[in-house]
Amino acid sequence: MTYPGPVPIPPPTPPTPPAFPELRDSDDVQGNILAGFRKDRQSFLFVQLADQASGRTWLSELAPRLASTRQVATFNASFSRARRAGGGDPEDLGAVWVNLGLTAQGVQLLANTALLSPEPGDDPYLNGAHNRAAITGDAGPSAADNWLFGRSEQRIHAVLIVAADRATDLQSELARQRESLARHGATLVFEQAGATLTGARRGHEHFGFKDGISQPGVVGFDEEDEATPGQVKDRPGTDLVAAGEFVLGYPDQSGAASTLEWLRNGSFLVIRRLVQDVPGWWAQMIEQASADQEQGGLKPDQLAAKAVGRWRSGSPLDKAPEADRRSGRDSSQDNNFDYANDEDGVRTPRFAHIRKVYPRNSPTPGEAEAQRHRIIRRGIPFGLQFDPAEGRGHGVDGPRGLIFAAYMADIARGFEFLQQRWANAVDFPEEADGADPVIGPSSVATIHREDGPVRQVAFGQFVRTGGALYAFSPSISTIGRLSRGEL
Ligand code: N7H
C-alpha cells in the first residue's frame, strides 16, 4: 500500500475587494477626509462623554449634522468655479461643516460588545498618542504630561472638527454643539481654535511658508489625467494613490483591504498641536547663515528654503535652487517635480522637510515605498501671526503654531513612520544627512554642493508638541449603528 502523503491544502482565497463606488459621491465617508473642509476657521472640540446611554443619544443628534464627502466635494467644486469666474472668494457662498472622530476609549464606551482588541499591543490607536511618545520623540518640552489635550489622565472619547467660512456661522455652530454636549452630560475637555493667517500670509504657515500645495491624489476620488496616467487631472505632479491608503475597506497600494465591516469607509485621524517658535526659527537661520559665510555663503532665506524644500512662495527648490524665481503668480507647476536627477540633494537637500516626509522617487527608499507612507493633511494654523508691532499677542507673548490634522488608513505606517523613521532620523535617507529641520530634533545636517566640499549646518528644534490625539473618523453609517446600539 502506498502512503498517500500530505493532502495539499488549497491556498486561502484572498478577500474579494469591496465594490468600488465613486468615492466622490460617497454619502458614507465623512467630509474632510477626501474632500477637505478648506475653511478659514476651524475649531477642534475634545469631548468626554458621560456614559453609554447619553453618549448614544448625543451621537444620534449629531449624526444628521455630519458632512459627507459628496456634500463637501460638491461645495468645493462650486466654490472653485465661482472663484475662477469672479477672481476672488465668492462672498455669498458659505458652509458649515462638522467631522467626528472617536478615540479607542470612545468606541469602547459606545459599542455593545468589544469591537477592539482588549490588548493594545503596539497598536497606536488602542494605546493612544500619549503612550506613543517614545516612538514620536515627544520628550522634554514636548512631553505628554504638558499637553493641553491628550494627556494620560484626560478621558477623551470624541473630537469634533467644526469648520466655517464666516466667523458668525462658526460661533453659532460651536454654541449649538456645546449646548448639545451639555444637555447630554458631556464635558468639553479642551477647545482648540484654528484660523488661516490673513493678508499677505494667507495660505502660509507661521514660519512664512506657503502650505497646502502637495496632497496625494486618491483613486476613485480624483480624476486621472489622460495624458499622464497615474497623475491627477489639472494638478501636474500629483500622483494617484490607492484609496485603501486613506479609507478603510478599499485596496491599498499592496492590494490588501481591511475586511472589518465597522471600519469600512472610515479613516484614522491624527491631531497634534505643534507650537512654533517663529523668532527662534529665523534667528537660527540668520546665525547659521552668517557662520556659513566663511564657507562660501548662504543667505538666511536660502538656508530656510533648504530646511523646507520650498521657498516661502511655495516654489520648489527643485525648480529654483538658488533664488525664488517663480514667474508671476503662476503656481500651477509648484508640485510638478521629483528628485530623480538630484540624488545627492544638491537642489533639494535630502534633509529638507518636504523630501523627508515624501521622498517621491528618491532612490532611498524608492517610489513604491514612498507611496506606502502617504497621509492627507488637513491642518490649520492657530494663534496670532508673529508681528510684534501689531500689539498684544502678536509677539513672543502669544502661542502660535499648526494644528496638524491628518487622515490615513494606518497610523503606524502613516504619521508615526514619517515622524520616527524619516523626520527624526539623522541617517535617513543616507548616513549623516540630518534630521528634518522643521519637525525633527536638533541635529547637524549635511548640505551637498555641485562642486566643492559638503557643508555642515546645525539646526535646532523650534517646533514642540503641545497636545496630541489619535482618533478614528468612522463612516456615517457606522456612527448611526453606534448611536442605535447596533454594534
Ligand atoms: Fe509639513 N513648514 O512650514 O515647513 N509642510 N509641516 N508636516 N508636510 C509641508 O507641499 C510644516 C508636519 C508633511 O507632498 C510644507 O503642501 C510645519 C508633520 C507632508 O511634497 C510646508 C509643520 C508632518 C508634506 C510644511 C509641519 C508633515 C508637508 C510645504 C509643523 C508629518 C507634503 C507645502 C509646525 C509627520 C510633502 C506643501 C510633499 C508639506 C511645514 C508638520 C508632513 C511649508 C511648519 C508633523 C507629507
Coordinates of C-alpha atoms and ligand atoms in Angstrom, one line a residue:
M1 CA 0.0 0.0 0.0
T2 CA 1.4 3.3 -0.9
Y3 CA 1.2 6.1 1.6
P4 CA -0.8 8.9 0.1
G5 CA 1.4 11.7 1.5
P6 CA 0.1 15.0 2.8
V7 CA -3.1 16.3 1.4
P8 CA -2.4 19.6 -0.3
I9 CA -4.1 22.5 1.5
P10 CA -5.7 24.9 -1.0
P11 CA -4.3 28.4 -0.7
P12 CA -6.6 30.8 1.2
T13 CA -8.9 32.7 -1.1
P14 CA -7.9 36.3 -1.0
P15 CA -10.7 38.6 0.3
T16 CA -12.8 39.9 -2.6
P17 CA -12.1 43.6 -2.8
P18 CA -15.2 45.5 -1.8
A19 CA -17.2 47.2 -4.6
F20 CA -15.6 50.4 -5.5
P21 CA -18.1 53.1 -5.9
E22 CA -17.1 56.6 -7.0
L23 CA -15.8 57.9 -3.7
R24 CA -16.5 61.5 -4.8
D25 CA -20.2 60.7 -4.4
S26 CA -20.0 59.0 -1.1
D27 CA -22.7 59.7 1.4
D28 CA -21.0 57.4 3.9
V29 CA -17.3 58.6 4.0
Q30 CA -17.3 61.7 6.2
G31 CA -16.3 65.1 4.7
N32 CA -12.7 66.4 5.3
I33 CA -11.1 63.0 4.7
L34 CA -11.1 63.0 0.9
A35 CA -12.8 66.4 0.3
G36 CA -11.1 68.8 2.6
F37 CA -13.2 71.4 4.6
R38 CA -10.8 74.1 3.3
K39 CA -12.3 76.7 5.7
D40 CA -10.5 79.8 7.1
R41 CA -11.9 79.0 10.6
Q42 CA -11.9 75.6 12.3
S43 CA -12.3 74.6 15.9
F44 CA -11.5 71.2 17.5
L45 CA -13.6 70.2 20.4
F46 CA -12.3 67.4 22.6
V47 CA -15.1 65.7 24.4
Q48 CA -15.6 63.4 27.3
L49 CA -19.0 61.6 27.3
A50 CA -20.9 60.8 30.5
D51 CA -21.9 57.2 29.8
Q52 CA -23.0 54.9 27.1
A53 CA -26.7 55.8 27.0
S54 CA -26.3 59.6 27.0
G55 CA -23.3 59.2 24.6
R56 CA -25.6 57.3 22.1
T57 CA -28.3 59.9 22.2
W58 CA -25.8 62.7 21.7
L59 CA -24.4 60.8 18.7
S60 CA -27.9 60.3 17.2
E61 CA -28.5 64.0 17.5
L62 CA -25.1 64.8 15.9
A63 CA -25.3 62.3 13.1
P64 CA -27.5 64.3 10.7
R65 CA -25.2 67.3 11.0
L66 CA -22.1 65.5 9.9
A67 CA -20.7 66.4 6.5
S68 CA -20.4 63.8 3.8
T69 CA -17.8 63.6 1.1
R70 CA -20.4 64.2 -1.6
Q71 CA -21.6 67.4 0.1
V72 CA -18.1 68.8 0.7
A73 CA -16.8 67.8 -2.8
T74 CA -19.9 69.4 -4.4
F75 CA -19.5 72.6 -2.4
N76 CA -15.7 72.8 -3.1
A77 CA -16.3 72.4 -6.8
S78 CA -18.9 75.3 -7.0
F79 CA -16.6 77.4 -4.8
S80 CA -13.7 76.9 -7.1
R81 CA -15.9 77.6 -10.2
A82 CA -17.2 80.8 -8.7
R83 CA -13.7 81.9 -7.7
R84 CA -12.3 81.4 -11.2
A85 CA -15.3 83.3 -12.6
G86 CA -15.1 86.2 -10.1
G87 CA -11.4 86.4 -9.4
G88 CA -11.7 86.1 -5.6
D89 CA -13.5 84.2 -2.8
P90 CA -17.3 84.3 -3.5
E91 CA -18.8 86.1 -0.5
D92 CA -22.2 84.6 -1.0
L93 CA -21.1 81.0 -0.8
G94 CA -20.6 79.7 2.7
A95 CA -20.9 76.4 4.5
V96 CA -20.6 75.0 8.0
W97 CA -19.1 71.5 8.2
V98 CA -18.7 69.0 11.1
N99 CA -16.5 65.9 11.2
L100 CA -16.4 63.4 14.1
G101 CA -13.5 61.3 15.3
L102 CA -13.7 58.7 18.1
T103 CA -10.9 57.6 20.3
A104 CA -10.5 53.9 21.2
Q105 CA -12.0 54.9 24.6
G106 CA -14.9 56.4 22.8
V107 CA -15.6 53.3 20.7
Q108 CA -15.3 51.1 23.8
L109 CA -17.9 53.2 25.6
L110 CA -20.4 53.4 22.7
A111 CA -20.3 49.9 21.3
N112 CA -22.3 46.9 22.7
T113 CA -19.6 44.4 22.6
A114 CA -15.8 44.8 22.3
L115 CA -15.0 45.9 18.8
L116 CA -11.4 46.5 19.7
S117 CA -8.8 44.0 20.9
P118 CA -8.5 44.1 24.8
E119 CA -4.7 44.0 24.4
P120 CA -3.4 47.3 23.0
G121 CA -0.1 45.6 21.9
D122 CA 1.7 48.1 19.8
D123 CA -1.4 49.4 18.1
P124 CA -1.1 53.2 18.1
Y125 CA -4.9 53.8 18.1
L126 CA -5.5 51.4 21.1
N127 CA -2.6 52.8 23.0
G128 CA -3.4 56.5 22.4
A129 CA -0.9 59.2 21.4
H130 CA 0.4 59.8 24.9
N131 CA 1.6 56.2 25.1
R132 CA 3.4 56.5 21.8
A133 CA 5.7 59.4 22.9
A134 CA 8.8 57.2 22.7
I135 CA 8.0 56.5 19.1
T136 CA 7.2 60.0 18.1
G137 CA 10.0 61.6 20.1
D138 CA 7.8 63.7 22.3
A139 CA 10.2 64.3 25.2
G140 CA 11.3 67.3 27.3
P141 CA 9.2 70.4 26.4
S142 CA 7.1 68.1 24.1
A143 CA 6.4 65.5 26.9
A144 CA 2.8 64.3 27.1
D145 CA 2.5 65.4 30.7
N146 CA 2.5 69.0 29.5
W147 CA -0.1 68.6 26.7
L148 CA -3.3 70.7 26.6
F149 CA -5.2 67.7 25.2
G150 CA -4.4 64.0 25.1
R151 CA -2.7 63.7 28.5
S152 CA -3.0 60.3 30.1
E153 CA -5.4 61.4 32.9
Q154 CA -7.8 63.0 30.5
R155 CA -10.7 60.9 29.2
I156 CA -11.4 62.0 25.7
H157 CA -14.0 60.0 23.8
A158 CA -14.6 62.1 20.8
V159 CA -13.2 65.0 18.8
L160 CA -15.4 67.3 16.7
I161 CA -13.9 69.4 13.9
V162 CA -16.2 72.3 13.2
A163 CA -15.4 74.5 10.2
A164 CA -17.0 77.5 8.6
D165 CA -16.3 80.3 6.1
R166 CA -17.8 83.0 8.3
A167 CA -16.9 83.8 11.9
T168 CA -20.5 84.2 12.9
D169 CA -21.5 80.9 11.4
L170 CA -18.7 79.2 13.3
Q171 CA -19.7 80.7 16.5
S172 CA -23.3 79.7 16.2
E173 CA -22.4 76.1 15.3
L174 CA -20.0 76.0 18.2
A175 CA -22.7 77.3 20.5
R176 CA -25.1 74.6 19.2
Q177 CA -22.5 71.9 19.7
R178 CA -21.6 73.0 23.2
E179 CA -25.3 73.2 24.2
S180 CA -26.0 69.7 22.8
L181 CA -22.9 68.3 24.7
A182 CA -24.0 69.9 27.9
R183 CA -27.6 68.6 27.5
H184 CA -26.2 65.1 27.3
G185 CA -24.0 65.5 30.3
A186 CA -20.7 65.5 28.3
T187 CA -17.7 67.6 29.3
L188 CA -15.7 69.7 26.9
V189 CA -12.1 68.8 27.9
F190 CA -10.4 71.3 25.6
E191 CA -11.3 73.5 22.8
Q192 CA -8.7 74.5 20.2
A193 CA -9.4 77.2 17.7
G194 CA -7.6 77.5 14.4
A195 CA -7.6 80.1 11.7
T196 CA -5.8 80.8 8.5
L197 CA -3.4 83.7 8.6
T198 CA -4.5 86.9 6.9
G199 CA -3.3 89.5 4.4
A200 CA -0.1 88.5 2.6
R201 CA 0.3 85.5 4.8
R202 CA -3.0 83.9 3.8
G203 CA -2.4 80.3 2.9
H204 CA 1.0 80.4 4.6
E205 CA 2.0 78.8 8.0
H206 CA 3.6 80.8 10.8
F207 CA 7.3 80.4 9.6
G208 CA 6.0 82.2 6.5
F209 CA 5.9 79.3 4.0
K210 CA 3.0 78.6 1.7
D211 CA 1.2 75.4 2.8
G212 CA -1.4 73.1 1.3
I213 CA 0.3 72.6 -2.1
S214 CA 1.0 68.9 -2.2
Q215 CA -1.5 66.3 -1.3
P216 CA -1.8 62.7 -2.6
G217 CA -4.4 62.1 -5.4
V218 CA -6.8 59.4 -4.5
V219 CA -8.0 56.7 -6.9
G220 CA -11.8 56.8 -7.1
F221 CA -11.9 60.4 -5.9
D222 CA -9.6 62.4 -8.1
E223 CA -9.9 62.3 -11.8
E224 CA -7.0 60.7 -13.7
D225 CA -5.1 62.8 -16.3
E226 CA -5.5 61.1 -19.7
A227 CA -2.2 62.4 -20.9
T228 CA -0.2 61.4 -17.8
P229 CA -1.7 58.2 -16.5
G230 CA -1.2 57.8 -12.7
Q231 CA -1.5 61.5 -12.1
V232 CA -4.4 63.8 -11.2
K233 CA -6.0 65.9 -13.9
D234 CA -5.2 69.6 -13.7
R235 CA -2.8 69.0 -10.8
P236 CA 0.6 68.4 -12.5
G237 CA 2.9 66.2 -10.5
T238 CA 0.2 64.8 -8.2
D239 CA 0.4 61.0 -8.1
L240 CA -2.7 58.9 -7.7
V241 CA -2.6 56.6 -4.7
A242 CA -4.9 53.7 -3.9
A243 CA -7.9 54.7 -1.8
G244 CA -7.1 52.0 0.7
E245 CA -4.1 54.0 1.9
F246 CA -6.6 56.5 3.4
V247 CA -10.0 55.0 3.6
L248 CA -10.6 51.5 5.1
G249 CA -12.3 48.8 3.1
Y250 CA -10.6 49.6 -0.2
P251 CA -7.5 48.0 -1.7
D252 CA -4.3 49.8 -0.7
Q253 CA -1.1 50.1 -2.7
S254 CA -0.3 46.4 -1.9
G255 CA -3.8 45.3 -3.0
A256 CA -4.8 44.4 0.6
A257 CA -8.1 45.8 2.0
S258 CA -9.4 45.9 5.6
T259 CA -12.3 43.5 5.9
L260 CA -13.7 44.7 9.2
E261 CA -17.2 45.8 8.4
W262 CA -17.5 48.7 11.0
L263 CA -14.2 50.2 9.9
R264 CA -15.3 50.4 6.2
N265 CA -15.4 53.9 4.8
G266 CA -13.7 55.3 7.9
S267 CA -10.2 56.8 8.3
F268 CA -7.7 57.2 11.2
L269 CA -7.1 60.8 12.3
V270 CA -4.0 62.2 14.0
I271 CA -4.3 65.6 15.6
R272 CA -1.3 67.4 17.0
R273 CA -0.9 70.9 18.4
L274 CA 2.5 71.9 17.2
V275 CA 3.8 75.1 18.8
Q276 CA 6.2 77.1 16.6
D277 CA 8.9 79.4 17.9
V278 CA 8.9 81.8 14.9
P279 CA 11.6 84.3 16.0
G280 CA 13.7 81.4 17.2
W281 CA 13.5 79.7 13.9
W282 CA 14.5 82.8 11.9
A283 CA 17.3 83.7 14.4
Q284 CA 18.9 80.4 13.9
M285 CA 18.8 80.9 10.1
I286 CA 20.5 84.3 10.4
E287 CA 23.1 82.9 12.8
Q288 CA 23.8 79.8 10.7
A289 CA 23.9 81.8 7.5
S290 CA 26.5 84.2 8.9
A291 CA 28.6 81.3 10.3
D292 CA 28.4 79.9 6.8
Q293 CA 29.8 83.0 5.1
E294 CA 33.3 81.6 5.7
Q295 CA 32.4 78.6 3.7
G296 CA 31.0 80.3 0.7
G297 CA 27.8 81.8 1.9
L298 CA 24.1 81.1 2.1
K299 CA 21.6 83.9 2.9
P300 CA 19.1 83.2 5.7
D301 CA 16.3 83.0 3.2
Q302 CA 18.2 80.4 1.2
L303 CA 19.0 78.3 4.3
A304 CA 15.4 78.4 5.4
A305 CA 14.3 77.3 1.9
K306 CA 16.8 74.4 2.2
A307 CA 15.2 73.4 5.5
V308 CA 11.8 73.3 4.0
G309 CA 12.5 72.3 0.3
R310 CA 10.4 75.2 -1.0
W311 CA 10.7 79.0 -1.0
R312 CA 8.3 81.0 1.1
S313 CA 6.2 81.5 -2.0
G314 CA 5.8 77.7 -2.3
S315 CA 8.0 77.5 -5.3
P316 CA 10.0 74.3 -5.0
L317 CA 13.8 74.3 -4.7
D318 CA 13.9 71.6 -7.4
K319 CA 12.8 74.2 -9.9
A320 CA 14.7 77.2 -8.5
P321 CA 17.6 76.1 -6.4
E322 CA 19.4 79.5 -6.0
A323 CA 16.7 82.1 -5.7
D324 CA 12.9 82.2 -5.8
R325 CA 12.4 82.9 -9.5
R326 CA 8.8 81.8 -9.9
S327 CA 7.4 83.9 -12.8
G328 CA 4.4 86.0 -11.8
R329 CA 1.7 84.3 -9.8
D330 CA 1.6 81.0 -11.7
S331 CA 1.7 78.3 -9.1
S332 CA 0.4 75.6 -11.3
Q333 CA 3.8 73.9 -11.6
D334 CA 4.7 74.1 -7.9
N335 CA 4.1 70.4 -7.4
N336 CA 5.4 69.2 -10.7
F337 CA 8.9 67.9 -9.8
D338 CA 10.7 64.9 -8.5
Y339 CA 14.1 64.1 -7.1
A340 CA 15.2 61.8 -10.0
N341 CA 18.2 63.9 -11.0
D342 CA 19.1 65.2 -7.6
E343 CA 20.2 62.0 -5.8
D344 CA 22.7 63.9 -3.6
G345 CA 20.3 66.6 -2.8
V346 CA 22.2 69.5 -4.4
R347 CA 19.0 71.2 -5.3
T348 CA 16.6 69.9 -2.6
P349 CA 18.7 68.7 0.4
R350 CA 17.9 65.2 1.5
F351 CA 17.0 66.6 5.0
A352 CA 14.6 69.1 3.6
H353 CA 11.1 68.8 5.3
I354 CA 9.2 68.0 2.1
R355 CA 11.8 65.5 0.9
K356 CA 12.0 63.7 4.3
V357 CA 8.2 63.2 4.6
Y358 CA 7.6 62.4 0.9
P359 CA 10.8 61.4 -0.9
R360 CA 8.9 60.9 -4.2
N361 CA 11.2 58.9 -6.5
S362 CA 14.5 59.3 -4.5
P363 CA 16.5 56.1 -4.7
T364 CA 16.2 55.6 -1.0
P365 CA 13.6 54.5 -0.1
G366 CA 12.3 54.3 -3.7
E367 CA 9.0 55.4 -5.2
A368 CA 6.9 52.3 -4.3
E369 CA 8.0 52.6 -0.6
A370 CA 7.3 56.4 -0.6
Q371 CA 3.7 55.8 -1.7
R372 CA 3.2 53.4 1.3
H373 CA 3.6 56.3 3.7
R374 CA 1.3 59.0 2.4
I375 CA -1.1 61.0 4.6
I376 CA -3.9 63.5 3.8
R377 CA -3.1 66.8 5.6
R378 CA -5.9 68.9 6.9
G379 CA -4.1 71.2 9.3
I380 CA -4.7 74.8 10.1
P381 CA -2.6 77.4 11.9
F382 CA -3.6 78.6 15.4
G383 CA -2.6 81.8 17.2
L384 CA -1.9 85.3 16.0
Q385 CA 0.8 85.9 13.4
F386 CA 4.2 87.0 14.6
D387 CA 4.3 90.8 14.2
P388 CA 5.1 92.4 17.5
A389 CA 4.2 95.9 16.2
E390 CA 0.6 94.7 15.9
G391 CA 0.2 94.7 19.7
R392 CA -0.7 92.2 22.3
G393 CA -0.4 88.5 21.4
H394 CA 1.5 89.2 18.2
G395 CA 4.9 88.9 19.8
V396 CA 6.6 86.2 21.9
D397 CA 3.7 86.7 24.4
G398 CA 1.3 84.7 22.3
P399 CA 1.4 81.0 21.4
R400 CA 1.2 80.1 17.7
G401 CA 1.7 77.1 15.6
L402 CA -0.1 74.5 13.5
I403 CA -2.9 72.2 14.4
F404 CA -1.6 69.3 12.4
A405 CA -4.5 67.1 11.4
A406 CA -4.1 64.2 9.0
Y407 CA -6.1 61.2 7.8
M408 CA -4.6 57.8 6.9
A409 CA -5.6 54.1 6.9
D410 CA -2.8 53.1 9.3
I411 CA -1.3 55.4 12.0
A412 CA 1.8 53.3 12.4
R413 CA 2.6 53.2 8.7
G414 CA 1.4 56.8 8.2
F415 CA 2.1 59.6 10.6
E416 CA 4.3 57.6 13.1
F417 CA 6.5 56.2 10.4
L418 CA 7.0 59.6 8.8
Q419 CA 7.9 61.2 12.2
Q420 CA 10.0 58.5 13.7
R421 CA 11.7 56.7 10.8
W422 CA 12.2 59.6 8.4
A423 CA 11.8 63.0 10.0
N424 CA 13.5 62.3 13.4
A425 CA 16.2 60.0 11.9
V426 CA 19.6 61.7 11.3
D427 CA 20.6 58.8 9.0
F428 CA 17.6 58.8 6.7
P429 CA 17.8 58.6 3.7
E430 CA 21.6 58.4 3.9
E431 CA 24.1 58.5 6.8
A432 CA 24.6 61.9 8.5
D433 CA 22.0 63.6 6.3
G434 CA 20.5 65.2 9.4
A435 CA 17.0 65.3 11.0
D436 CA 14.1 67.2 9.5
P437 CA 14.8 70.9 10.4
V438 CA 11.1 71.7 10.7
I439 CA 9.6 68.8 12.8
G440 CA 12.7 66.8 13.9
P441 CA 15.1 67.2 16.8
S442 CA 18.2 69.4 16.8
S443 CA 20.9 67.9 14.6
V444 CA 23.8 68.6 12.3
A445 CA 22.6 68.5 8.7
T446 CA 24.7 68.0 5.5
I447 CA 24.3 70.3 2.5
H448 CA 25.7 68.9 -0.7
R449 CA 27.1 71.2 -3.4
E450 CA 27.6 70.6 -7.1
D451 CA 31.4 71.2 -6.9
G452 CA 33.1 71.6 -3.6
P453 CA 33.0 70.1 -0.2
V454 CA 29.8 69.4 1.7
R455 CA 28.7 71.9 4.4
Q456 CA 27.5 71.1 7.9
V457 CA 24.7 73.2 9.4
A458 CA 23.4 72.8 13.0
F459 CA 19.6 73.2 13.1
G460 CA 17.8 73.5 16.4
Q461 CA 14.3 72.4 17.4
F462 CA 11.7 75.2 17.1
V463 CA 8.5 73.1 16.9
R464 CA 7.2 71.4 20.1
T465 CA 4.2 69.2 20.7
G466 CA 1.6 70.8 22.9
G467 CA -1.2 68.2 22.5
A468 CA -1.9 65.1 20.6
L469 CA -4.8 62.7 19.9
Y470 CA -5.3 59.6 17.9
A471 CA -8.9 59.1 16.7
F472 CA -10.9 57.2 14.1
S473 CA -13.4 59.0 11.8
P474 CA -16.0 56.3 11.2
S475 CA -18.3 56.1 8.3
I476 CA -21.7 57.9 8.7
S477 CA -23.4 54.5 8.7
T478 CA -21.2 53.2 11.5
I479 CA -21.9 56.3 13.5
G480 CA -25.7 55.6 13.0
R481 CA -25.3 52.0 14.2
L482 CA -23.2 53.0 17.2
S483 CA -25.9 55.6 18.2
R484 CA -28.6 52.9 17.9
G485 CA -26.7 50.4 19.9
E486 CA -26.4 48.0 16.9
L487 CA -22.7 47.5 17.0
Ligands
N7H1 FE1 4.7 69.6 6.9 N1 6.5 74.1 7.1 O1 6.0 75.2 7.2 O2 7.7 74.0 7.0 N2 4.9 71.1 5.5 N3 4.9 71.0 8.4 N4 4.4 68.1 8.2 N5 4.4 68.3 5.4 C1 4.8 71.0 4.1 O3 3.9 70.9 0.0 C2 5.3 72.3 8.3 C3 4.3 68.3 9.6 C4 4.1 66.9 5.5 O4 4.0 66.1 -0.7 C5 5.1 72.3 3.5 O5 1.9 71.4 0.6 C6 5.3 72.9 9.6 C7 4.2 67.0 10.2 C8 3.9 66.3 4.2 O6 5.9 67.0 -1.1 C9 5.4 73.1 4.5 C10 4.9 71.9 10.5 C11 4.2 66.1 9.2 C12 4.0 67.4 3.3 C13 5.3 72.4 5.8 C14 4.7 70.7 9.7 C15 4.2 66.8 7.9 C16 4.3 68.6 4.0 C17 5.0 72.5 2.0 C18 4.7 71.9 11.9 C19 4.1 64.6 9.3 C20 3.8 67.3 1.8 C21 3.6 72.7 1.5 C22 4.6 73.0 12.6 C23 4.7 63.8 10.1 C24 5.2 66.9 1.1 C25 3.1 71.6 0.6 C26 5.0 66.7 -0.3 C27 4.5 69.8 3.5 C28 5.7 72.9 7.0 C29 4.3 69.5 10.2 C30 4.2 66.2 6.7 C31 5.7 74.6 4.2 C32 5.6 74.3 10.0 C33 4.1 66.7 11.7 C34 3.6 64.9 4.0

